[in-house]
mmCIF file of N, CA and C in Angstrom:
data_model
loop_
_atom_site.group_PDB
_atom_site.id
_atom_site.type_symbol
_atom_site.label_atom_id
_atom_site.label_comp_id
_atom_site.label_asym_id
_atom_site.label_seq_id
_atom_site.Cartn_x
_atom_site.Cartn_y
_atom_site.Cartn_z
ATOM 1 N N UNK V 23 67.773 78.188 -0.883
ATOM 2 C CA UNK V 23 66.921 77.367 -1.713
ATOM 3 C C UNK V 23 67.486 77.344 -3.128
ATOM 4 N N UNK V 24 67.646 76.175 -3.700
ATOM 5 C CA UNK V 24 68.229 76.081 -5.041
ATOM 6 C C UNK V 24 67.145 76.131 -6.107
ATOM 7 N N UNK V 25 67.536 76.656 -7.258
ATOM 8 C CA UNK V 25 66.627 76.740 -8.395
ATOM 9 C C UNK V 25 66.749 75.469 -9.215
ATOM 10 N N UNK V 26 65.615 74.858 -9.587
ATOM 11 C CA UNK V 26 65.707 73.648 -10.402
ATOM 12 C C UNK V 26 66.259 73.976 -11.787
ATOM 13 N N UNK V 27 66.927 73.011 -12.432
ATOM 14 C CA UNK V 27 67.459 73.272 -13.774
ATOM 15 C C UNK V 27 66.316 73.526 -14.752
ATOM 16 N N UNK V 28 66.578 74.272 -15.813
ATOM 17 C CA UNK V 28 65.523 74.541 -16.786
ATOM 18 C C UNK V 28 65.067 73.246 -17.449
ATOM 19 N N UNK V 29 63.797 73.199 -17.801
ATOM 20 C CA UNK V 29 63.230 72.034 -18.461
ATOM 21 C C UNK V 29 63.560 72.114 -19.945
ATOM 22 N N UNK V 30 64.104 71.037 -20.481
ATOM 23 C CA UNK V 30 64.440 70.978 -21.897
ATOM 24 C C UNK V 30 63.218 70.498 -22.664
ATOM 25 N N UNK V 31 62.814 71.248 -23.674
ATOM 26 C CA UNK V 31 61.620 70.899 -24.431
ATOM 27 C C UNK V 31 61.935 70.198 -25.741
ATOM 28 N N UNK V 32 63.202 69.905 -25.986
ATOM 29 C CA UNK V 32 63.562 69.209 -27.218
ATOM 30 C C UNK V 32 63.050 67.776 -27.173
ATOM 31 N N UNK V 33 62.620 67.294 -28.342
ATOM 32 C CA UNK V 33 62.039 65.961 -28.417
ATOM 33 C C UNK V 33 63.075 64.864 -28.558
ATOM 34 N N UNK V 34 64.176 65.133 -29.226
ATOM 35 C CA UNK V 34 65.158 64.094 -29.523
ATOM 36 C C UNK V 34 66.331 64.161 -28.549
ATOM 37 N N UNK V 35 66.672 63.035 -27.932
ATOM 38 C CA UNK V 35 67.867 63.024 -27.075
ATOM 39 C C UNK V 35 69.105 63.365 -27.897
ATOM 40 N N UNK V 36 70.067 64.001 -27.264
ATOM 41 C CA UNK V 36 71.303 64.363 -27.960
ATOM 42 C C UNK V 36 72.492 63.910 -27.141
ATOM 43 N N UNK V 37 73.599 63.806 -27.825
ATOM 44 C CA UNK V 37 74.831 63.375 -27.153
ATOM 45 C C UNK V 37 75.916 64.410 -27.387
ATOM 46 N N UNK V 38 76.562 64.798 -26.300
ATOM 47 C CA UNK V 38 77.703 65.693 -26.387
ATOM 48 C C UNK V 38 78.844 64.964 -27.076
ATOM 49 N N UNK V 39 79.636 65.677 -27.852
ATOM 50 C CA UNK V 39 80.773 65.091 -28.548
ATOM 51 C C UNK V 39 82.034 65.507 -27.809
ATOM 52 N N UNK V 40 82.727 64.521 -27.240
ATOM 53 C CA UNK V 40 83.909 64.808 -26.433
ATOM 54 C C UNK V 40 85.148 65.047 -27.286
ATOM 55 N N UNK V 41 85.227 64.400 -28.437
ATOM 56 C CA UNK V 41 86.403 64.527 -29.298
ATOM 57 C C UNK V 41 86.252 65.719 -30.247
ATOM 58 N N UNK V 42 87.360 66.095 -30.866
ATOM 59 C CA UNK V 42 87.321 67.145 -31.889
ATOM 60 C C UNK V 42 86.907 66.491 -33.207
ATOM 61 N N UNK V 43 85.641 66.619 -33.546
ATOM 62 C CA UNK V 43 85.093 65.995 -34.749
ATOM 63 C C UNK V 43 84.905 67.074 -35.806
ATOM 64 N N UNK V 44 85.709 67.032 -36.875
ATOM 65 C CA UNK V 44 85.593 68.059 -37.915
ATOM 66 C C UNK V 44 84.313 67.887 -38.737
ATOM 67 N N UNK V 45 83.717 69.020 -39.111
ATOM 68 C CA UNK V 45 82.532 69.032 -39.969
ATOM 69 C C UNK V 45 82.940 69.687 -41.279
ATOM 70 N N UNK V 46 82.689 68.980 -42.385
ATOM 71 C CA UNK V 46 83.088 69.445 -43.710
ATOM 72 C C UNK V 46 81.876 69.888 -44.516
ATOM 73 N N UNK V 47 81.976 71.062 -45.138
ATOM 74 C CA UNK V 47 80.983 71.522 -46.106
ATOM 75 C C UNK V 47 81.318 70.820 -47.415
ATOM 76 N N UNK V 48 80.442 69.934 -47.868
ATOM 77 C CA UNK V 48 80.738 69.134 -49.047
ATOM 78 C C UNK V 48 80.768 69.957 -50.338
ATOM 79 N N UNK V 49 80.045 71.047 -50.379
ATOM 80 C CA UNK V 49 80.025 71.872 -51.588
ATOM 81 C C UNK V 49 81.354 72.608 -51.779
ATOM 82 N N UNK V 50 81.968 73.019 -50.673
ATOM 83 C CA UNK V 50 83.261 73.724 -50.744
ATOM 84 C C UNK V 50 84.438 72.808 -50.456
ATOM 85 N N UNK V 51 84.146 71.579 -50.034
ATOM 86 C CA UNK V 51 85.169 70.599 -49.680
ATOM 87 C C UNK V 51 86.179 71.183 -48.696
ATOM 88 N N UNK V 52 85.637 71.796 -47.642
ATOM 89 C CA UNK V 52 86.489 72.402 -46.626
ATOM 90 C C UNK V 52 85.861 72.226 -45.245
ATOM 91 N N UNK V 53 86.711 72.084 -44.231
ATOM 92 C CA UNK V 53 86.237 71.979 -42.852
ATOM 93 C C UNK V 53 85.735 73.356 -42.417
ATOM 94 N N UNK V 54 84.503 73.394 -41.892
ATOM 95 C CA UNK V 54 83.908 74.672 -41.485
ATOM 96 C C UNK V 54 83.697 74.774 -39.986
ATOM 97 N N UNK V 55 84.009 73.693 -39.246
ATOM 98 C CA UNK V 55 83.833 73.743 -37.803
ATOM 99 C C UNK V 55 83.992 72.371 -37.197
ATOM 100 N N UNK V 56 83.524 72.262 -35.938
ATOM 101 C CA UNK V 56 83.582 70.979 -35.255
ATOM 102 C C UNK V 56 82.262 70.732 -34.536
ATOM 103 N N UNK V 57 81.940 69.461 -34.420
ATOM 104 C CA UNK V 57 80.678 69.034 -33.834
ATOM 105 C C UNK V 57 80.649 69.317 -32.340
ATOM 106 N N UNK V 58 79.536 69.870 -31.851
ATOM 107 C CA UNK V 58 79.359 70.121 -30.424
ATOM 108 C C UNK V 58 78.490 69.049 -29.785
ATOM 109 N N UNK V 59 77.292 68.850 -30.349
ATOM 110 C CA UNK V 59 76.431 67.740 -29.944
ATOM 111 C C UNK V 59 75.563 67.365 -31.127
ATOM 112 N N UNK V 60 74.946 66.194 -31.034
ATOM 113 C CA UNK V 60 74.156 65.704 -32.164
ATOM 114 C C UNK V 60 72.982 64.876 -31.652
ATOM 115 N N UNK V 61 71.870 64.964 -32.378
ATOM 116 C CA UNK V 61 70.716 64.098 -32.151
ATOM 117 C C UNK V 61 70.368 63.495 -33.503
ATOM 118 N N UNK V 62 69.323 62.692 -33.561
ATOM 119 C CA UNK V 62 68.961 62.151 -34.866
ATOM 120 C C UNK V 62 68.171 63.160 -35.693
ATOM 121 N N UNK V 63 67.893 64.336 -35.136
ATOM 122 C CA UNK V 63 67.155 65.368 -35.875
ATOM 123 C C UNK V 63 67.941 66.652 -36.110
ATOM 124 N N UNK V 64 69.135 66.777 -35.516
ATOM 125 C CA UNK V 64 69.906 68.001 -35.697
ATOM 126 C C UNK V 64 71.227 67.956 -34.969
ATOM 127 N N UNK V 65 71.942 69.088 -35.055
ATOM 128 C CA UNK V 65 73.265 69.135 -34.438
ATOM 129 C C UNK V 65 73.653 70.561 -34.086
ATOM 130 N N UNK V 66 74.567 70.664 -33.134
ATOM 131 C CA UNK V 66 75.190 71.918 -32.753
ATOM 132 C C UNK V 66 76.630 71.863 -33.231
ATOM 133 N N UNK V 67 77.084 72.939 -33.859
ATOM 134 C CA UNK V 67 78.443 72.983 -34.376
ATOM 135 C C UNK V 67 79.107 74.282 -33.928
ATOM 136 N N UNK V 68 80.393 74.195 -33.616
ATOM 137 C CA UNK V 68 81.203 75.378 -33.374
ATOM 138 C C UNK V 68 81.846 75.723 -34.716
ATOM 139 N N UNK V 69 81.314 76.737 -35.386
ATOM 140 C CA UNK V 69 81.767 77.099 -36.727
ATOM 141 C C UNK V 69 83.007 77.967 -36.656
ATOM 142 N N UNK V 70 83.955 77.670 -37.538
ATOM 143 C CA UNK V 70 85.186 78.460 -37.622
ATOM 144 C C UNK V 70 85.195 79.328 -38.874
ATOM 145 N N UNK V 71 84.076 79.377 -39.557
ATOM 146 C CA UNK V 71 83.916 80.188 -40.756
ATOM 147 C C UNK V 71 82.527 80.807 -40.741
ATOM 148 N N UNK V 72 82.334 81.884 -41.480
ATOM 149 C CA UNK V 72 81.026 82.520 -41.533
ATOM 150 C C UNK V 72 80.000 81.638 -42.223
ATOM 151 N N UNK V 73 78.790 81.633 -41.698
ATOM 152 C CA UNK V 73 77.691 80.863 -42.279
ATOM 153 C C UNK V 73 76.552 81.812 -42.623
ATOM 154 N N UNK V 74 75.812 81.468 -43.645
ATOM 155 C CA UNK V 74 74.689 82.297 -44.076
ATOM 156 C C UNK V 74 73.437 81.891 -43.312
ATOM 157 N N UNK V 75 72.817 82.847 -42.642
ATOM 158 C CA UNK V 75 71.608 82.620 -41.857
ATOM 159 C C UNK V 75 70.507 82.024 -42.738
ATOM 160 N N UNK V 76 69.792 81.039 -42.232
ATOM 161 C CA UNK V 76 68.646 80.399 -42.886
ATOM 162 C C UNK V 76 69.030 79.662 -44.170
ATOM 163 N N UNK V 77 70.307 79.305 -44.317
ATOM 164 C CA UNK V 77 70.797 78.648 -45.532
ATOM 165 C C UNK V 77 70.754 77.130 -45.388
ATOM 166 N N UNK V 78 70.873 76.466 -46.525
ATOM 167 C CA UNK V 78 70.946 75.011 -46.585
ATOM 168 C C UNK V 78 72.389 74.606 -46.866
ATOM 169 N N UNK V 79 72.835 73.541 -46.215
ATOM 170 C CA UNK V 79 74.201 73.049 -46.383
ATOM 171 C C UNK V 79 74.177 71.533 -46.530
ATOM 172 N N UNK V 80 75.192 71.009 -47.196
ATOM 173 C CA UNK V 80 75.423 69.568 -47.268
ATOM 174 C C UNK V 80 76.704 69.305 -46.493
ATOM 175 N N UNK V 81 76.569 68.652 -45.330
ATOM 176 C CA UNK V 81 77.694 68.477 -44.425
ATOM 177 C C UNK V 81 78.080 67.018 -44.283
ATOM 178 N N UNK V 82 79.305 66.810 -43.808
ATOM 179 C CA UNK V 82 79.841 65.468 -43.579
ATOM 180 C C UNK V 82 80.677 65.518 -42.307
ATOM 181 N N UNK V 83 80.542 64.457 -41.483
ATOM 182 C CA UNK V 83 81.392 64.332 -40.297
ATOM 183 C C UNK V 83 81.603 62.862 -39.974
ATOM 184 N N UNK V 84 82.769 62.536 -39.402
ATOM 185 C CA UNK V 84 83.038 61.153 -39.013
ATOM 186 C C UNK V 84 82.398 60.849 -37.657
ATOM 187 N N UNK V 85 81.979 59.606 -37.508
ATOM 188 C CA UNK V 85 81.378 59.166 -36.252
ATOM 189 C C UNK V 85 82.116 57.917 -35.797
ATOM 190 N N UNK V 86 82.735 57.972 -34.609
ATOM 191 C CA UNK V 86 83.448 56.816 -34.051
ATOM 192 C C UNK V 86 82.441 55.927 -33.335
ATOM 193 N N UNK V 87 82.230 54.734 -33.870
ATOM 194 C CA UNK V 87 81.257 53.810 -33.304
ATOM 195 C C UNK V 87 81.873 52.994 -32.176
ATOM 196 N N UNK V 88 81.026 52.450 -31.328
ATOM 197 C CA UNK V 88 81.472 51.705 -30.158
ATOM 198 C C UNK V 88 82.287 50.469 -30.472
ATOM 199 N N UNK V 89 82.138 49.917 -31.682
ATOM 200 C CA UNK V 89 82.880 48.706 -32.044
ATOM 201 C C UNK V 89 84.240 49.016 -32.658
ATOM 202 N N UNK V 90 84.652 50.298 -32.613
ATOM 203 C CA UNK V 90 85.959 50.695 -33.126
ATOM 204 C C UNK V 90 85.957 51.170 -34.567
ATOM 205 N N UNK V 91 84.836 50.979 -35.269
ATOM 206 C CA UNK V 91 84.749 51.455 -36.653
ATOM 207 C C UNK V 91 84.470 52.952 -36.674
ATOM 208 N N UNK V 92 84.865 53.598 -37.767
ATOM 209 C CA UNK V 92 84.492 54.986 -38.034
ATOM 210 C C UNK V 92 83.551 54.989 -39.217
ATOM 211 N N UNK V 93 82.478 55.733 -39.120
ATOM 212 C CA UNK V 93 81.497 55.855 -40.198
ATOM 213 C C UNK V 93 81.373 57.328 -40.560
ATOM 214 N N UNK V 94 81.368 57.616 -41.845
ATOM 215 C CA UNK V 94 81.178 58.999 -42.299
ATOM 216 C C UNK V 94 79.688 59.254 -42.468
ATOM 217 N N UNK V 95 79.195 60.303 -41.822
ATOM 218 C CA UNK V 95 77.782 60.665 -41.881
ATOM 219 C C UNK V 95 77.630 61.844 -42.838
ATOM 220 N N UNK V 96 76.766 61.679 -43.833
ATOM 221 C CA UNK V 96 76.428 62.751 -44.772
ATOM 222 C C UNK V 96 75.026 63.226 -44.440
ATOM 223 N N UNK V 97 74.861 64.541 -44.361
ATOM 224 C CA UNK V 97 73.564 65.068 -43.956
ATOM 225 C C UNK V 97 73.294 66.407 -44.640
ATOM 226 N N UNK V 98 72.072 66.592 -45.111
ATOM 227 C CA UNK V 98 71.614 67.891 -45.598
ATOM 228 C C UNK V 98 70.986 68.620 -44.427
ATOM 229 N N UNK V 99 71.366 69.883 -44.220
ATOM 230 C CA UNK V 99 70.922 70.613 -43.028
ATOM 231 C C UNK V 99 70.391 72.002 -43.380
ATOM 232 N N UNK V 100 69.602 72.533 -42.447
ATOM 233 C CA UNK V 100 69.104 73.905 -42.501
ATOM 234 C C UNK V 100 69.657 74.626 -41.282
ATOM 235 N N UNK V 101 70.349 75.743 -41.497
ATOM 236 C CA UNK V 101 70.883 76.533 -40.384
ATOM 237 C C UNK V 101 69.727 77.291 -39.736
ATOM 238 N N UNK V 102 69.411 76.940 -38.494
ATOM 239 C CA UNK V 102 68.303 77.560 -37.768
ATOM 240 C C UNK V 102 68.722 78.834 -37.051
ATOM 241 N N UNK V 103 69.932 78.826 -36.490
ATOM 242 C CA UNK V 103 70.397 79.985 -35.732
ATOM 243 C C UNK V 103 71.922 79.923 -35.614
ATOM 244 N N UNK V 104 72.500 81.066 -35.330
ATOM 245 C CA UNK V 104 73.925 81.121 -34.986
ATOM 246 C C UNK V 104 74.138 82.314 -34.070
ATOM 247 N N UNK V 105 75.154 82.203 -33.231
ATOM 248 C CA UNK V 105 75.502 83.296 -32.318
ATOM 249 C C UNK V 105 76.997 83.255 -32.068
ATOM 250 N N UNK V 106 77.593 84.407 -31.812
ATOM 251 C CA UNK V 106 79.043 84.447 -31.585
ATOM 252 C C UNK V 106 79.446 83.595 -30.384
ATOM 253 N N UNK V 107 80.582 82.921 -30.518
ATOM 254 C CA UNK V 107 81.174 82.169 -29.411
ATOM 255 C C UNK V 107 82.109 83.123 -28.660
ATOM 256 N N UNK V 108 82.729 82.632 -27.608
ATOM 257 C CA UNK V 108 83.638 83.474 -26.826
ATOM 258 C C UNK V 108 84.942 83.752 -27.551
ATOM 259 N N UNK V 109 85.277 82.926 -28.524
ATOM 260 C CA UNK V 109 86.510 83.100 -29.292
ATOM 261 C C UNK V 109 86.204 83.912 -30.544
ATOM 262 N N UNK V 110 86.901 85.019 -30.785
ATOM 263 C CA UNK V 110 86.647 85.807 -31.986
ATOM 264 C C UNK V 110 86.761 84.958 -33.258
ATOM 265 N N UNK V 111 85.820 85.151 -34.172
ATOM 266 C CA UNK V 111 85.820 84.421 -35.435
ATOM 267 C C UNK V 111 85.096 83.091 -35.385
ATOM 268 N N UNK V 112 84.613 82.681 -34.203
ATOM 269 C CA UNK V 112 83.862 81.432 -34.086
ATOM 270 C C UNK V 112 82.420 81.723 -33.702
ATOM 271 N N UNK V 113 81.523 80.839 -34.171
ATOM 272 C CA UNK V 113 80.099 80.966 -33.878
ATOM 273 C C UNK V 113 79.527 79.605 -33.517
ATOM 274 N N UNK V 114 78.581 79.601 -32.591
ATOM 275 C CA UNK V 114 77.783 78.408 -32.353
ATOM 276 C C UNK V 114 76.685 78.418 -33.404
ATOM 277 N N UNK V 115 76.398 77.264 -33.981
ATOM 278 C CA UNK V 115 75.385 77.163 -35.029
ATOM 279 C C UNK V 115 74.504 75.945 -34.786
ATOM 280 N N UNK V 116 73.202 76.149 -34.839
ATOM 281 C CA UNK V 116 72.238 75.062 -34.658
ATOM 282 C C UNK V 116 71.615 74.690 -35.986
ATOM 283 N N UNK V 117 71.656 73.408 -36.321
ATOM 284 C CA UNK V 117 71.143 72.903 -37.586
ATOM 285 C C UNK V 117 70.041 71.872 -37.364
ATOM 286 N N UNK V 118 69.088 71.862 -38.277
ATOM 287 C CA UNK V 118 68.059 70.820 -38.338
ATOM 288 C C UNK V 118 68.389 69.942 -39.530
ATOM 289 N N UNK V 119 68.321 68.623 -39.342
ATOM 290 C CA UNK V 119 68.587 67.706 -40.439
ATOM 291 C C UNK V 119 67.401 67.691 -41.402
ATOM 292 N N UNK V 120 67.696 67.835 -42.678
ATOM 293 C CA UNK V 120 66.673 67.739 -43.717
ATOM 294 C C UNK V 120 66.757 66.397 -44.443
ATOM 295 N N UNK V 121 67.970 65.977 -44.745
ATOM 296 C CA UNK V 121 68.169 64.685 -45.408
ATOM 297 C C UNK V 121 69.226 63.903 -44.649
ATOM 298 N N UNK V 122 68.895 62.669 -44.344
ATOM 299 C CA UNK V 122 69.781 61.760 -43.639
ATOM 300 C C UNK V 122 69.339 60.357 -44.018
ATOM 301 N N UNK V 123 70.241 59.562 -44.559
ATOM 302 C CA UNK V 123 69.859 58.215 -45.001
ATOM 303 C C UNK V 123 69.356 57.395 -43.817
ATOM 304 N N UNK V 124 68.551 56.410 -44.111
ATOM 305 C CA UNK V 124 68.012 55.521 -43.074
ATOM 306 C C UNK V 124 69.163 54.851 -42.312
ATOM 307 N N UNK V 125 70.193 54.403 -43.043
ATOM 308 C CA UNK V 125 71.344 53.752 -42.423
ATOM 309 C C UNK V 125 72.057 54.701 -41.462
ATOM 310 N N UNK V 126 72.289 55.952 -41.893
ATOM 311 C CA UNK V 126 72.982 56.913 -41.035
ATOM 312 C C UNK V 126 72.119 57.310 -39.838
ATOM 313 N N UNK V 127 70.800 57.405 -40.029
ATOM 314 C CA UNK V 127 69.913 57.722 -38.902
ATOM 315 C C UNK V 127 69.981 56.615 -37.847
ATOM 316 N N UNK V 128 69.999 55.363 -38.293
ATOM 317 C CA UNK V 128 70.079 54.239 -37.358
ATOM 318 C C UNK V 128 71.426 54.236 -36.624
ATOM 319 N N UNK V 129 72.513 54.540 -37.344
ATOM 320 C CA UNK V 129 73.825 54.627 -36.700
ATOM 321 C C UNK V 129 73.840 55.725 -35.639
ATOM 322 N N UNK V 130 73.298 56.886 -35.985
ATOM 323 C CA UNK V 130 73.235 57.990 -35.023
ATOM 324 C C UNK V 130 72.393 57.615 -33.812
ATOM 325 N N UNK V 131 71.248 57.001 -34.049
ATOM 326 C CA UNK V 131 70.360 56.610 -32.954
ATOM 327 C C UNK V 131 71.091 55.668 -31.987
ATOM 328 N N UNK V 132 71.806 54.686 -32.542
ATOM 329 C CA UNK V 132 72.559 53.761 -31.693
ATOM 330 C C UNK V 132 73.689 54.442 -30.956
ATOM 331 N N UNK V 133 74.407 55.333 -31.652
ATOM 332 C CA UNK V 133 75.528 56.042 -31.040
ATOM 333 C C UNK V 133 75.050 56.946 -29.911
ATOM 334 N N UNK V 134 73.945 57.644 -30.128
ATOM 335 C CA UNK V 134 73.400 58.550 -29.112
ATOM 336 C C UNK V 134 72.955 57.756 -27.887
ATOM 337 N N UNK V 135 72.432 56.563 -28.100
ATOM 338 C CA UNK V 135 71.934 55.737 -27.010
ATOM 339 C C UNK V 135 72.995 54.982 -26.243
ATOM 340 N N UNK V 136 74.235 54.979 -26.756
ATOM 341 C CA UNK V 136 75.313 54.285 -26.042
ATOM 342 C C UNK V 136 75.522 54.920 -24.678
ATOM 343 N N UNK V 137 75.784 54.120 -23.707
ATOM 344 C CA UNK V 137 76.013 54.607 -22.339
ATOM 345 C C UNK V 137 77.464 54.290 -21.979
ATOM 346 N N UNK V 138 78.378 55.143 -22.478
ATOM 347 C CA UNK V 138 79.807 54.860 -22.322
ATOM 348 C C UNK V 138 80.333 55.069 -20.913
ATOM 349 N N UNK V 139 79.753 56.024 -20.184
ATOM 350 C CA UNK V 139 80.346 56.373 -18.892
ATOM 351 C C UNK V 139 79.368 56.229 -17.726
ATOM 352 N N UNK V 140 78.253 55.570 -17.958
ATOM 353 C CA UNK V 140 77.301 55.378 -16.867
ATOM 354 C C UNK V 140 76.383 56.565 -16.649
ATOM 355 N N UNK V 141 76.622 57.654 -17.366
ATOM 356 C CA UNK V 141 75.783 58.844 -17.228
ATOM 357 C C UNK V 141 74.646 58.779 -18.244
ATOM 358 N N UNK V 142 73.494 59.368 -17.940
ATOM 359 C CA UNK V 142 72.412 59.388 -18.921
ATOM 360 C C UNK V 142 72.790 60.260 -20.119
ATOM 361 N N UNK V 143 72.240 59.925 -21.263
ATOM 362 C CA UNK V 143 72.474 60.710 -22.466
ATOM 363 C C UNK V 143 71.764 62.049 -22.307
ATOM 364 N N UNK V 144 72.426 63.119 -22.705
ATOM 365 C CA UNK V 144 71.893 64.468 -22.549
ATOM 366 C C UNK V 144 70.723 64.721 -23.479
ATOM 367 N N UNK V 145 69.751 65.459 -22.996
ATOM 368 C CA UNK V 145 68.709 65.984 -23.859
ATOM 369 C C UNK V 145 68.815 67.497 -23.910
ATOM 370 N N UNK V 146 69.922 68.025 -23.394
ATOM 371 C CA UNK V 146 70.123 69.478 -23.340
ATOM 372 C C UNK V 146 71.162 69.977 -24.245
#
């Protein structure tokens, strides 16, 4: 007998990021990790530098849109949690968006809703 998959209680659909998308800390002007997945309310990042628990950050990442354009997304975030990854010196980090322009929120919403490969968009 198989066990059903766990039920995801997150409200916002999210999309896995297949490409290596760098995330830049705008205050230090340095890449601090890469995007894992994103929703219109938050994101998962694989951090390559230490992050301060419960801290606020101003981040930037490029988003490749379906029409071939690239858009830079600027977002103010709150670090909710982090945990060590399997690679020494890397951490998974979960962020909640605090500030995101209306234009960037709409771009993210459209990007998350794109159905590039026929598979449903992840909510996990």
